PDB file of C-alpha atoms in Angstrom:
ATOM      1  CA  MET F   1      62.839 -29.897   3.579  1.00 54.00           C
ATOM      2  CA  ASN F   2      62.986 -27.096   6.157  1.00 59.00           C
ATOM      3  CA  LEU F   3      59.749 -26.783   8.110  1.00 58.00           C
ATOM      4  CA  HIS F   4      58.022 -23.661   9.363  1.00 52.00           C
ATOM      5  CA  GLN F   5      58.764 -22.680  12.977  1.00 61.00           C
ATOM      6  CA  THR F   6      56.484 -20.462  15.064  1.00 67.00           C
ATOM      7  CA  THR F   7      57.721 -17.133  16.477  1.00 71.00           C
ATOM      8  CA  GLY F   8      56.784 -18.158  20.005  1.00 70.00           C
ATOM      9  CA  ARG F   9      54.631 -15.048  20.617  1.00 77.00           C
ATOM     10  CA  VAL F  10      51.999 -17.046  22.479  1.00 77.00           C
ATOM     11  CA  ARG F  11      49.748 -14.192  23.628  1.00 85.00           C
ATOM     12  CA  LEU F  12      49.536 -12.709  20.142  1.00 87.00           C
ATOM     13  CA  GLY F  13      48.868 -16.098  18.604  1.00 85.00           C
ATOM     14  CA  ALA F  14      46.149 -16.855  21.165  1.00 85.00           C
ATOM     15  CA  THR F  15      44.495 -13.453  20.620  1.00 89.00           C
ATOM     16  CA  LEU F  16      44.460 -13.946  16.860  1.00 91.00           C
ATOM     17  CA  ALA F  17      43.044 -17.466  17.225  1.00 89.00           C
ATOM     18  CA  ALA F  18      40.284 -16.170  19.529  1.00 89.00           C
ATOM     19  CA  THR F  19      39.458 -13.430  17.016  1.00 92.00           C
ATOM     20  CA  THR F  20      39.128 -16.047  14.289  1.00 92.00           C
ATOM     21  CA  MET F  21      36.883 -18.161  16.504  1.00 90.00           C
ATOM     22  CA  LEU F  22      34.485 -15.276  17.178  1.00 91.00           C
ATOM     23  CA  VAL F  23      34.162 -14.004  13.593  1.00 93.00           C
ATOM     24  CA  TRP F  24      33.762 -17.558  12.254  1.00 88.00           C
ATOM     25  CA  GLY F  25      31.159 -18.160  14.966  1.00 90.00           C
ATOM     26  CA  ILE F  26      28.827 -15.468  13.636  1.00 92.00           C
ATOM     27  CA  LEU F  27      29.513 -16.072   9.937  1.00 92.00           C
ATOM     28  CA  PRO F  28      27.080 -19.013   9.346  1.00 91.00           C
ATOM     29  CA  LEU F  29      24.139 -17.004  10.650  1.00 91.00           C
ATOM     30  CA  ALA F  30      24.786 -14.193   8.173  1.00 92.00           C
ATOM     31  CA  LEU F  31      25.397 -16.609   5.305  1.00 92.00           C
ATOM     32  CA  LYS F  32      22.167 -18.475   6.027  1.00 90.00           C
ATOM     33  CA  VAL F  33      20.249 -15.223   5.446  1.00 90.00           C
ATOM     34  CA  VAL F  34      22.238 -14.313   2.301  1.00 94.00           C
ATOM     35  CA  LEU F  35      21.490 -17.757   0.825  1.00 92.00           C
ATOM     36  CA  ARG F  36      17.841 -16.753   0.627  1.00 90.00           C
ATOM     37  CA  ALA F  37      18.688 -14.271  -2.154  1.00 92.00           C
ATOM     38  CA  LEU F  38      21.899 -15.521  -3.791  1.00 94.00           C
ATOM     39  CA  ASP F  39      23.469 -18.806  -4.869  1.00 94.00           C
ATOM     40  CA  SER F  40      26.524 -20.293  -3.178  1.00 94.00           C
ATOM     41  CA  VAL F  41      28.994 -19.829  -6.040  1.00 95.00           C
ATOM     42  CA  THR F  42      28.208 -16.139  -6.495  1.00 96.00           C
ATOM     43  CA  ILE F  43      28.474 -15.537  -2.748  1.00 96.00           C
ATOM     44  CA  ILE F  44      31.921 -17.134  -2.633  1.00 95.00           C
ATOM     45  CA  TRP F  45      33.037 -15.330  -5.796  1.00 96.00           C
ATOM     46  CA  PHE F  46      32.017 -11.949  -4.374  1.00 96.00           C
ATOM     47  CA  ARG F  47      33.654 -12.584  -0.989  1.00 94.00           C
ATOM     48  CA  MET F  48      36.898 -13.684  -2.601  1.00 94.00           C
ATOM     49  CA  GLY F  49      36.887 -10.737  -4.999  1.00 95.00           C
ATOM     50  CA  VAL F  50      36.384  -8.164  -2.253  1.00 94.00           C
ATOM     51  CA  ALA F  51      39.037  -9.780  -0.069  1.00 91.00           C
ATOM     52  CA  ALA F  52      41.560  -9.943  -2.939  1.00 93.00           C
ATOM     53  CA  LEU F  53      40.900  -6.319  -3.894  1.00 94.00           C
ATOM     54  CA  VAL F  54      41.306  -4.980  -0.358  1.00 92.00           C
ATOM     55  CA  ILE F  55      44.378  -6.932   0.674  1.00 91.00           C
ATOM     56  CA  GLY F  56      45.957  -6.544  -2.776  1.00 92.00           C
ATOM     57  CA  SER F  57      45.550  -2.756  -2.613  1.00 94.00           C
ATOM     58  CA  VAL F  58      47.090  -2.631   0.864  1.00 90.00           C
ATOM     59  CA  LEU F  59      50.074  -4.783  -0.102  1.00 91.00           C
ATOM     60  CA  ALA F  60      50.590  -2.839  -3.334  1.00 92.00           C
ATOM     61  CA  ALA F  61      50.598   0.465  -1.433  1.00 92.00           C
ATOM     62  CA  ARG F  62      53.209  -0.957   0.937  1.00 89.00           C
ATOM     63  CA  ARG F  63      55.155  -2.515  -1.944  1.00 86.00           C
ATOM     64  CA  ARG F  64      54.839  -5.917  -0.316  1.00 86.00           C
ATOM     65  CA  LEU F  65      53.110  -7.914  -3.031  1.00 86.00           C
ATOM     66  CA  PRO F  66      54.125 -11.598  -2.843  1.00 82.00           C
ATOM     67  CA  ALA F  67      57.064 -12.558  -5.052  1.00 78.00           C
ATOM     68  CA  LEU F  68      55.856 -15.821  -6.541  1.00 76.00           C
ATOM     69  CA  ARG F  69      59.098 -16.169  -8.463  1.00 75.00           C
ATOM     70  CA  SER F  70      60.798 -16.926  -5.160  1.00 72.00           C
ATOM     71  CA  LEU F  71      58.734 -20.089  -4.792  1.00 76.00           C
ATOM     72  CA  ALA F  72      60.355 -23.313  -5.877  1.00 75.00           C
ATOM     73  CA  ARG F  73      58.376 -26.041  -7.625  1.00 79.00           C
ATOM     74  CA  HIS F  74      57.228 -27.575  -4.344  1.00 82.00           C
ATOM     75  CA  GLY F  75      56.206 -24.102  -3.146  1.00 82.00           C
ATOM     76  CA  LEU F  76      53.973 -23.614  -6.167  1.00 87.00           C
ATOM     77  CA  ALA F  77      52.502 -27.064  -5.580  1.00 89.00           C
ATOM     78  CA  LEU F  78      51.735 -26.147  -1.972  1.00 89.00           C
ATOM     79  CA  LEU F  79      50.102 -22.915  -3.136  1.00 90.00           C
ATOM     80  CA  ALA F  80      47.914 -24.893  -5.542  1.00 91.00           C
ATOM     81  CA  VAL F  81      46.895 -27.234  -2.702  1.00 92.00           C
ATOM     82  CA  ALA F  82      46.018 -24.238  -0.519  1.00 91.00           C
ATOM     83  CA  VAL F  83      43.929 -22.561  -3.230  1.00 92.00           C
ATOM     84  CA  LEU F  84      42.077 -25.721  -4.246  1.00 94.00           C
ATOM     85  CA  GLY F  85      41.645 -26.735  -0.605  1.00 93.00           C
ATOM     86  CA  ILE F  86      40.022 -23.478   0.465  1.00 92.00           C
ATOM     87  CA  ALA F  87      37.936 -23.307  -2.728  1.00 94.00           C
ATOM     88  CA  ALA F  88      36.557 -26.792  -2.066  1.00 95.00           C
ATOM     89  CA  ASN F  89      36.065 -25.913   1.609  1.00 94.00           C
ATOM     90  CA  PHE F  90      34.013 -22.787   0.848  1.00 92.00           C
ATOM     91  CA  TRP F  91      31.861 -24.578  -1.716  1.00 95.00           C
ATOM     92  CA  THR F  92      31.097 -27.689   0.354  1.00 95.00           C
ATOM     93  CA  PHE F  93      30.558 -25.595   3.479  1.00 93.00           C
ATOM     94  CA  MET F  94      27.956 -23.437   1.743  1.00 93.00           C
ATOM     95  CA  ILE F  95      26.086 -26.525   0.502  1.00 93.00           C
ATOM     96  CA  GLY F  96      26.231 -28.156   3.937  1.00 92.00           C
ATOM     97  CA  LEU F  97      25.052 -24.961   5.632  1.00 89.00           C
ATOM     98  CA  ASP F  98      22.132 -24.639   3.214  1.00 89.00           C
ATOM     99  CA  LEU F  99      21.056 -28.232   3.897  1.00 88.00           C
ATOM    100  CA  THR F 100      21.458 -28.164   7.691  1.00 84.00           C
ATOM    101  CA  SER F 101      21.832 -25.268  10.164  1.00 82.00           C
ATOM    102  CA  PRO F 102      24.527 -22.862  11.485  1.00 84.00           C
ATOM    103  CA  GLY F 103      24.967 -24.664  14.801  1.00 79.00           C
ATOM    104  CA  ASN F 104      25.055 -28.106  13.227  1.00 79.00           C
ATOM    105  CA  ALA F 105      27.546 -26.926  10.612  1.00 84.00           C
ATOM    106  CA  GLN F 106      29.926 -25.476  13.187  1.00 81.00           C
ATOM    107  CA  VAL F 107      29.901 -28.578  15.382  1.00 79.00           C
ATOM    108  CA  LEU F 108      30.583 -30.966  12.492  1.00 81.00           C
ATOM    109  CA  LEU F 109      33.268 -28.656  11.114  1.00 82.00           C
ATOM    110  CA  GLN F 110      35.324 -29.299  14.248  1.00 75.00           C
ATOM    111  CA  LEU F 111      36.589 -32.355  12.444  1.00 79.00           C
ATOM    112  CA  GLY F 112      38.719 -29.884  10.436  1.00 80.00           C
ATOM    113  CA  PRO F 113      40.771 -28.654  13.410  1.00 72.00           C
ATOM    114  CA  VAL F 114      41.189 -32.253  14.564  1.00 75.00           C
ATOM    115  CA  LEU F 115      42.587 -33.258  11.170  1.00 82.00           C
ATOM    116  CA  LEU F 116      44.806 -30.166  11.047  1.00 78.00           C
ATOM    117  CA  ALA F 117      46.139 -30.905  14.522  1.00 74.00           C
ATOM    118  CA  LEU F 118      46.879 -34.536  13.642  1.00 78.00           C
ATOM    119  CA  GLY F 119      48.540 -33.460  10.406  1.00 81.00           C
ATOM    120  CA  SER F 120      50.708 -30.996  12.329  1.00 77.00           C
ATOM    121  CA  LEU F 121      51.814 -33.774  14.668  1.00 77.00           C
ATOM    122  CA  VAL F 122      53.011 -35.822  11.698  1.00 77.00           C
ATOM    123  CA  ILE F 123      54.357 -33.126   9.378  1.00 78.00           C
ATOM    124  CA  PHE F 124      55.578 -30.378  11.711  1.00 72.00           C
ATOM    125  CA  LYS F 125      56.607 -32.699  14.559  1.00 71.00           C
ATOM    126  CA  GLU F 126      54.439 -30.905  17.098  1.00 69.00           C
ATOM    127  CA  ARG F 127      53.940 -32.946  20.256  1.00 73.00           C
ATOM    128  CA  TYR F 128      50.923 -33.831  22.356  1.00 73.00           C
ATOM    129  CA  ARG F 129      51.104 -34.705  26.039  1.00 78.00           C
ATOM    130  CA  PRO F 130      48.911 -37.573  27.348  1.00 82.00           C
ATOM    131  CA  LEU F 131      46.212 -35.177  28.606  1.00 81.00           C
ATOM    132  CA  GLN F 132      45.980 -33.653  25.140  1.00 77.00           C
ATOM    133  CA  TRP F 133      45.442 -37.063  23.574  1.00 83.00           C
ATOM    134  CA  ILE F 134      42.653 -37.656  26.102  1.00 86.00           C
ATOM    135  CA  GLY F 135      41.151 -34.299  25.117  1.00 82.00           C
ATOM    136  CA  LEU F 136      41.294 -35.269  21.454  1.00 80.00           C
ATOM    137  CA  ALA F 137      39.452 -38.519  22.205  1.00 85.00           C
ATOM    138  CA  VAL F 138      36.824 -36.639  24.238  1.00 86.00           C
ATOM    139  CA  LEU F 139      36.313 -34.204  21.361  1.00 80.00           C
ATOM    140  CA  VAL F 140      35.749 -37.024  18.866  1.00 81.00           C
ATOM    141  CA  VAL F 141      33.285 -38.756  21.234  1.00 86.00           C
ATOM    142  CA  GLY F 142      31.415 -35.464  21.603  1.00 83.00           C
ATOM    143  CA  LEU F 143      31.098 -35.144  17.842  1.00 78.00           C
ATOM    144  CA  GLY F 144      29.688 -38.660  17.671  1.00 79.00           C
ATOM    145  CA  VAL F 145      27.109 -38.005  20.396  1.00 81.00           C
ATOM    146  CA  PHE F 146      26.019 -34.757  18.771  1.00 77.00           C
ATOM    147  CA  PHE F 147      25.721 -36.258  15.281  1.00 72.00           C
ATOM    148  CA  SER F 148      23.792 -39.335  16.359  1.00 75.00           C
ATOM    149  CA  ASN F 149      21.317 -37.293  18.390  1.00 73.00           C
ATOM    150  CA  GLN F 150      20.715 -34.823  15.555  1.00 68.00           C
ATOM    151  CA  LEU F 151      19.737 -37.768  13.388  1.00 66.00           C
ATOM    152  CA  ARG F 152      17.037 -38.662  15.920  1.00 69.00           C
ATOM    153  CA  LEU F 153      15.726 -35.093  16.079  1.00 63.00           C
ATOM    154  CA  LEU F 154      15.582 -34.633  12.305  1.00 64.00           C
ATOM    155  CA  VAL F 155      13.942 -37.905  11.270  1.00 59.00           C
ATOM    156  CA  SER F 156      11.649 -36.152   8.777  1.00 61.00           C
ATOM    157  CA  GLU F 157      14.650 -34.556   7.004  1.00 71.00           C
ATOM    158  CA  ILE F 158      17.199 -37.317   7.472  1.00 77.00           C
ATOM    159  CA  ASP F 159      18.254 -37.532   3.801  1.00 81.00           C
ATOM    160  CA  ARG F 160      18.764 -33.776   3.605  1.00 84.00           C
ATOM    161  CA  TYR F 161      20.693 -33.802   6.889  1.00 81.00           C
ATOM    162  CA  LEU F 162      22.932 -36.716   5.875  1.00 84.00           C
ATOM    163  CA  LEU F 163      23.829 -35.086   2.556  1.00 90.00           C
ATOM    164  CA  GLY F 164      24.533 -31.767   4.251  1.00 89.00           C
ATOM    165  CA  SER F 165      26.634 -33.472   6.926  1.00 87.00           C
ATOM    166  CA  ALA F 166      28.628 -35.351   4.294  1.00 90.00           C
ATOM    167  CA  MET F 167      29.413 -32.056   2.578  1.00 94.00           C
ATOM    168  CA  LEU F 168      30.506 -30.574   5.905  1.00 92.00           C
ATOM    169  CA  VAL F 169      32.831 -33.514   6.558  1.00 91.00           C
ATOM    170  CA  LEU F 170      34.353 -32.974   3.106  1.00 95.00           C
ATOM    171  CA  ALA F 171      34.676 -29.285   3.954  1.00 94.00           C
ATOM    172  CA  SER F 172      36.639 -30.249   7.061  1.00 91.00           C
ATOM    173  CA  VAL F 173      39.030 -32.477   5.126  1.00 93.00           C
ATOM    174  CA  THR F 174      39.756 -29.846   2.484  1.00 95.00           C
ATOM    175  CA  TRP F 175      40.164 -27.147   5.151  1.00 89.00           C
ATOM    176  CA  ALA F 176      42.785 -29.237   6.947  1.00 90.00           C
ATOM    177  CA  ALA F 177      44.692 -29.688   3.676  1.00 91.00           C
ATOM    178  CA  TYR F 178      44.595 -25.929   3.117  1.00 90.00           C
ATOM    179  CA  GLY F 179      45.785 -25.215   6.672  1.00 85.00           C
ATOM    180  CA  LEU F 180      48.766 -27.574   6.437  1.00 88.00           C
ATOM    181  CA  ALA F 181      49.810 -26.190   3.052  1.00 89.00           C
ATOM    182  CA  GLN F 182      49.480 -22.605   4.245  1.00 85.00           C
ATOM    183  CA  LYS F 183      51.531 -23.195   7.379  1.00 80.00           C
ATOM    184  CA  GLN F 184      54.459 -24.438   5.280  1.00 83.00           C
ATOM    185  CA  LEU F 185      54.068 -21.572   2.789  1.00 86.00           C
ATOM    186  CA  LEU F 186      54.661 -19.122   5.642  1.00 79.00           C
ATOM    187  CA  ARG F 187      58.349 -19.993   5.426  1.00 80.00           C
ATOM    188  CA  THR F 188      58.704 -18.104   2.141  1.00 83.00           C
ATOM    189  CA  LEU F 189      55.673 -15.789   1.950  1.00 83.00           C
ATOM    190  CA  SER F 190      54.045 -13.436   4.440  1.00 81.00           C
ATOM    191  CA  ALA F 191      50.662 -14.373   5.878  1.00 78.00           C
ATOM    192  CA  GLU F 192      49.058 -11.538   3.896  1.00 83.00           C
ATOM    193  CA  GLY F 193      50.835 -12.616   0.713  1.00 87.00           C
ATOM    194  CA  VAL F 194      49.596 -16.180   1.051  1.00 86.00           C
ATOM    195  CA  MET F 195      46.037 -15.021   1.612  1.00 85.00           C
ATOM    196  CA  LEU F 196      46.175 -12.687  -1.414  1.00 91.00           C
ATOM    197  CA  CYS F 197      47.201 -15.595  -3.631  1.00 90.00           C
ATOM    198  CA  ILE F 198      44.409 -17.738  -2.185  1.00 90.00           C
ATOM    199  CA  TYR F 199      41.745 -15.043  -2.538  1.00 91.00           C
ATOM    200  CA  ALA F 200      42.759 -14.209  -6.103  1.00 93.00           C
ATOM    201  CA  GLY F 201      42.973 -17.864  -7.090  1.00 93.00           C
ATOM    202  CA  CYS F 202      39.521 -18.626  -5.679  1.00 94.00           C
ATOM    203  CA  PHE F 203      38.065 -15.513  -7.340  1.00 95.00           C
ATOM    204  CA  VAL F 204      39.267 -16.735 -10.738  1.00 95.00           C
ATOM    205  CA  PHE F 205      38.143 -20.300 -10.020  1.00 93.00           C
ATOM    206  CA  PHE F 206      34.573 -19.349  -9.058  1.00 95.00           C
ATOM    207  CA  SER F 207      34.185 -16.682 -11.758  1.00 94.00           C
ATOM    208  CA  PHE F 208      33.198 -19.434 -14.216  1.00 91.00           C
ATOM    209  CA  GLY F 209      29.960 -20.178 -12.343  1.00 91.00           C
ATOM    210  CA  ALA F 210      29.124 -16.841 -10.731  1.00 94.00           C
ATOM    211  CA  ALA F 211      26.145 -14.659 -11.646  1.00 94.00           C
ATOM    212  CA  PRO F 212      27.224 -11.086 -10.793  1.00 93.00           C
ATOM    213  CA  ALA F 213      24.024  -9.546 -12.197  1.00 93.00           C
ATOM    214  CA  ARG F 214      22.018 -11.131  -9.386  1.00 94.00           C
ATOM    215  CA  ILE F 215      23.897  -9.101  -6.765  1.00 94.00           C
ATOM    216  CA  ALA F 216      22.359  -5.848  -8.033  1.00 90.00           C
ATOM    217  CA  GLN F 217      18.900  -7.372  -7.569  1.00 91.00           C
ATOM    218  CA  MET F 218      19.413  -8.318  -3.909  1.00 93.00           C
ATOM    219  CA  PRO F 219      17.331  -6.692  -1.137  1.00 92.00           C
ATOM    220  CA  ALA F 220      19.206  -4.155   0.998  1.00 92.00           C
ATOM    221  CA  LEU F 221      19.387  -6.434   4.053  1.00 91.00           C
ATOM    222  CA  GLU F 222      20.880  -9.404   2.204  1.00 93.00           C
ATOM    223  CA  LEU F 223      23.293  -7.128   0.330  1.00 94.00           C
ATOM    224  CA  GLY F 224      24.490  -5.592   3.577  1.00 94.00           C
ATOM    225  CA  LEU F 225      25.038  -9.040   5.074  1.00 94.00           C
ATOM    226  CA  LEU F 226      26.939 -10.092   1.950  1.00 95.00           C
ATOM    227  CA  LEU F 227      29.311  -7.151   2.494  1.00 94.00           C
ATOM    228  CA  PHE F 228      29.600  -8.164   6.145  1.00 94.00           C
ATOM    229  CA  CYS F 229      30.515 -11.727   5.109  1.00 93.00           C
ATOM    230  CA  SER F 230      33.223 -10.316   2.827  1.00 92.00           C
ATOM    231  CA  ALA F 231      34.713  -8.293   5.692  1.00 92.00           C
ATOM    232  CA  ASN F 232      34.412 -11.378   7.890  1.00 92.00           C
ATOM    233  CA  THR F 233      36.503 -13.307   5.364  1.00 86.00           C
ATOM    234  CA  LEU F 234      39.303 -10.737   5.554  1.00 86.00           C
ATOM    235  CA  ILE F 235      39.333 -10.585   9.342  1.00 90.00           C
ATOM    236  CA  GLY F 236      38.846 -14.290  10.023  1.00 87.00           C
ATOM    237  CA  TYR F 237      41.352 -15.763   7.598  1.00 79.00           C
ATOM    238  CA  GLY F 238      43.833 -12.928   8.148  1.00 81.00           C
ATOM    239  CA  ALA F 239      43.806 -13.586  11.888  1.00 87.00           C
ATOM    240  CA  PHE F 240      43.991 -17.354  11.355  1.00 81.00           C
ATOM    241  CA  SER F 241      46.940 -17.077   8.987  1.00 77.00           C
ATOM    242  CA  ASN F 242      48.879 -14.897  11.419  1.00 82.00           C
ATOM    243  CA  ALA F 243      47.953 -17.110  14.369  1.00 85.00           C
ATOM    244  CA  LEU F 244      49.622 -20.068  12.632  1.00 77.00           C
ATOM    245  CA  HIS F 245      52.736 -17.923  12.231  1.00 78.00           C
ATOM    246  CA  HIS F 246      53.012 -17.176  15.958  1.00 82.00           C
ATOM    247  CA  TRP F 247      51.500 -20.236  17.669  1.00 81.00           C
ATOM    248  CA  GLU F 248      51.502 -24.019  17.188  1.00 76.00           C
ATOM    249  CA  ALA F 249      48.806 -25.258  14.812  1.00 69.00           C
ATOM    250  CA  SER F 250      47.599 -27.761  17.414  1.00 67.00           C
ATOM    251  CA  ARG F 251      46.924 -24.918  19.887  1.00 76.00           C
ATOM    252  CA  VAL F 252      45.297 -22.691  17.267  1.00 81.00           C
ATOM    253  CA  THR F 253      42.934 -25.466  16.221  1.00 72.00           C
ATOM    254  CA  ALA F 254      42.047 -26.153  19.863  1.00 73.00           C
ATOM    255  CA  VAL F 255      40.829 -22.562  20.230  1.00 81.00           C
ATOM    256  CA  LEU F 256      38.900 -22.875  16.960  1.00 78.00           C
ATOM    257  CA  SER F 257      37.112 -25.893  18.425  1.00 74.00           C
ATOM    258  CA  LEU F 258      35.224 -23.413  20.614  1.00 80.00           C
ATOM    259  CA  THR F 259      33.521 -21.941  17.520  1.00 83.00           C
ATOM    260  CA  PRO F 260      30.260 -23.923  18.016  1.00 80.00           C
ATOM    261  CA  LEU F 261      29.891 -22.287  21.422  1.00 80.00           C
ATOM    262  CA  ALA F 262      30.195 -18.857  19.804  1.00 86.00           C
ATOM    263  CA  THR F 263      27.670 -19.818  17.118  1.00 86.00           C
ATOM    264  CA  LEU F 264      25.227 -21.073  19.739  1.00 81.00           C
ATOM    265  CA  GLY F 265      25.530 -17.808  21.657  1.00 83.00           C
ATOM    266  CA  PHE F 266      25.038 -15.697  18.532  1.00 86.00           C
ATOM    267  CA  THR F 267      22.062 -17.869  17.511  1.00 84.00           C
ATOM    268  CA  VAL F 268      20.312 -17.364  20.848  1.00 80.00           C
ATOM    269  CA  LEU F 269      21.013 -13.625  20.717  1.00 83.00           C
ATOM    270  CA  GLY F 270      19.853 -13.345  17.105  1.00 82.00           C
ATOM    271  CA  ALA F 271      16.680 -15.347  17.711  1.00 80.00           C
ATOM    272  CA  THR F 272      15.865 -12.991  20.587  1.00 83.00           C
ATOM    273  CA  LEU F 273      16.560  -9.759  18.713  1.00 81.00           C
ATOM    274  CA  VAL F 274      15.394 -10.668  15.177  1.00 80.00           C
ATOM    275  CA  PRO F 275      13.265 -13.850  15.396  1.00 79.00           C
ATOM    276  CA  GLU F 276      11.926 -13.301  11.874  1.00 76.00           C
ATOM    277  CA  MET F 277      15.457 -13.778  10.488  1.00 78.00           C
ATOM    278  CA  ILE F 278      17.080 -16.293  12.843  1.00 74.00           C
ATOM    279  CA  GLN F 279      15.327 -19.318  14.302  1.00 71.00           C
ATOM    280  CA  THR F 280      16.544 -21.461  17.164  1.00 69.00           C
ATOM    281  CA  GLU F 281      17.533 -25.010  16.266  1.00 66.00           C
ATOM    282  CA  PRO F 282      15.977 -28.258  17.566  1.00 65.00           C
ATOM    283  CA  VAL F 283      18.055 -29.383  20.538  1.00 66.00           C
ATOM    284  CA  SER F 284      17.811 -31.944  23.301  1.00 71.00           C
ATOM    285  CA  ALA F 285      19.792 -32.690  26.430  1.00 76.00           C
ATOM    286  CA  TRP F 286      21.962 -35.089  24.424  1.00 76.00           C
ATOM    287  CA  THR F 287      22.600 -32.448  21.776  1.00 74.00           C
ATOM    288  CA  ILE F 288      23.797 -30.026  24.443  1.00 77.00           C
ATOM    289  CA  ALA F 289      25.833 -32.777  26.083  1.00 82.00           C
ATOM    290  CA  GLY F 290      27.517 -33.623  22.794  1.00 80.00           C
ATOM    291  CA  ALA F 291      28.366 -29.980  22.058  1.00 77.00           C
ATOM    292  CA  ALA F 292      29.631 -29.504  25.631  1.00 80.00           C
ATOM    293  CA  THR F 293      31.826 -32.584  25.271  1.00 85.00           C
ATOM    294  CA  VAL F 294      33.307 -31.155  22.092  1.00 77.00           C
ATOM    295  CA  VAL F 295      34.131 -27.921  23.909  1.00 74.00           C
ATOM    296  CA  GLY F 296      35.550 -29.790  26.902  1.00 78.00           C
ATOM    297  CA  GLY F 297      37.769 -31.895  24.680  1.00 79.00           C
ATOM    298  CA  SER F 298      39.070 -28.823  22.875  1.00 70.00           C
ATOM    299  CA  LEU F 299      39.956 -27.189  26.196  1.00 69.00           C
ATOM    300  CA  LEU F 300      41.902 -30.272  27.241  1.00 76.00           C
ATOM    301  CA  VAL F 301      43.814 -30.158  23.962  1.00 69.00           C
ATOM    302  CA  ALA F 302      44.592 -26.458  24.435  1.00 61.00           C
ATOM    303  CA  LEU F 303      45.542 -26.605  28.099  1.00 63.00           C
ATOM    304  CA  GLY F 304      46.798 -30.154  28.480  1.00 66.00           C
ATOM    305  CA  GLY F 305      50.245 -29.312  27.101  1.00 58.00           C
ATOM    306  CA  ARG F 306      51.134 -27.086  30.058  1.00 53.00           C
ATOM    307  CA  ARG F 307      52.996 -28.586  33.001  1.00 50.00           C
TER     308      ARG F 307
END
């Protein structure tokens, strides 16, 4: 089977990956507020519907709608894996976010980029240099330090935290499966075409449990943030999809490992500007050390491949 090859446009790929990292960094804070007024399934259904409508209209106007007939049987199977993977990722992420916190969710979700990077090494024959392997090990150690210390800080809510963390780990696994399937689909479909299929598929999937009538009853603030989350979906996943087209998946995922740092920065800023909406999270020196180790490991993975 012929495998997808990147275009080699490193600067463009890096810019797109950084854009994804920033918009995904602020997303959990907005979703945490929206969850106060709307259930997870309806939130996902609305975001997928808006994204499918916008990108579908653009592609239709340009006469660039994806030609699914061009996909062979294995291509359709990959598309099904991508749709189911991202659907499961969105659902488990929302549950994990509701049970824990934005910062905690983003740190634990870094398991997803690690799994995607390892999968790319096996499937797409991407190569790591020794320093990158060291960075990967440092990143995993950082995740362990962060997780163990959070357990100590949240003793009174340990069951809630463990369940939420388990859902976030599952979200990471399903996200990695989606990312690997999407990267291979880019051989036959455009990045926008793949995302349209995924958005539309998820919209249909979640329509069975959504409650659209509740959206009309939402307060103005939560409704505005729901619209923001929908736009965030378009920008974040559009940039991510195109980044995989231009840059190696292992490098893209290394940049995405910086997302917890962005979330931490947005959390501090939000808690300062609107403390009634966003609260700072319980942290200790070990929590900060664990998060810093995760970031340091991701930088080694990103930069360790250069001579």
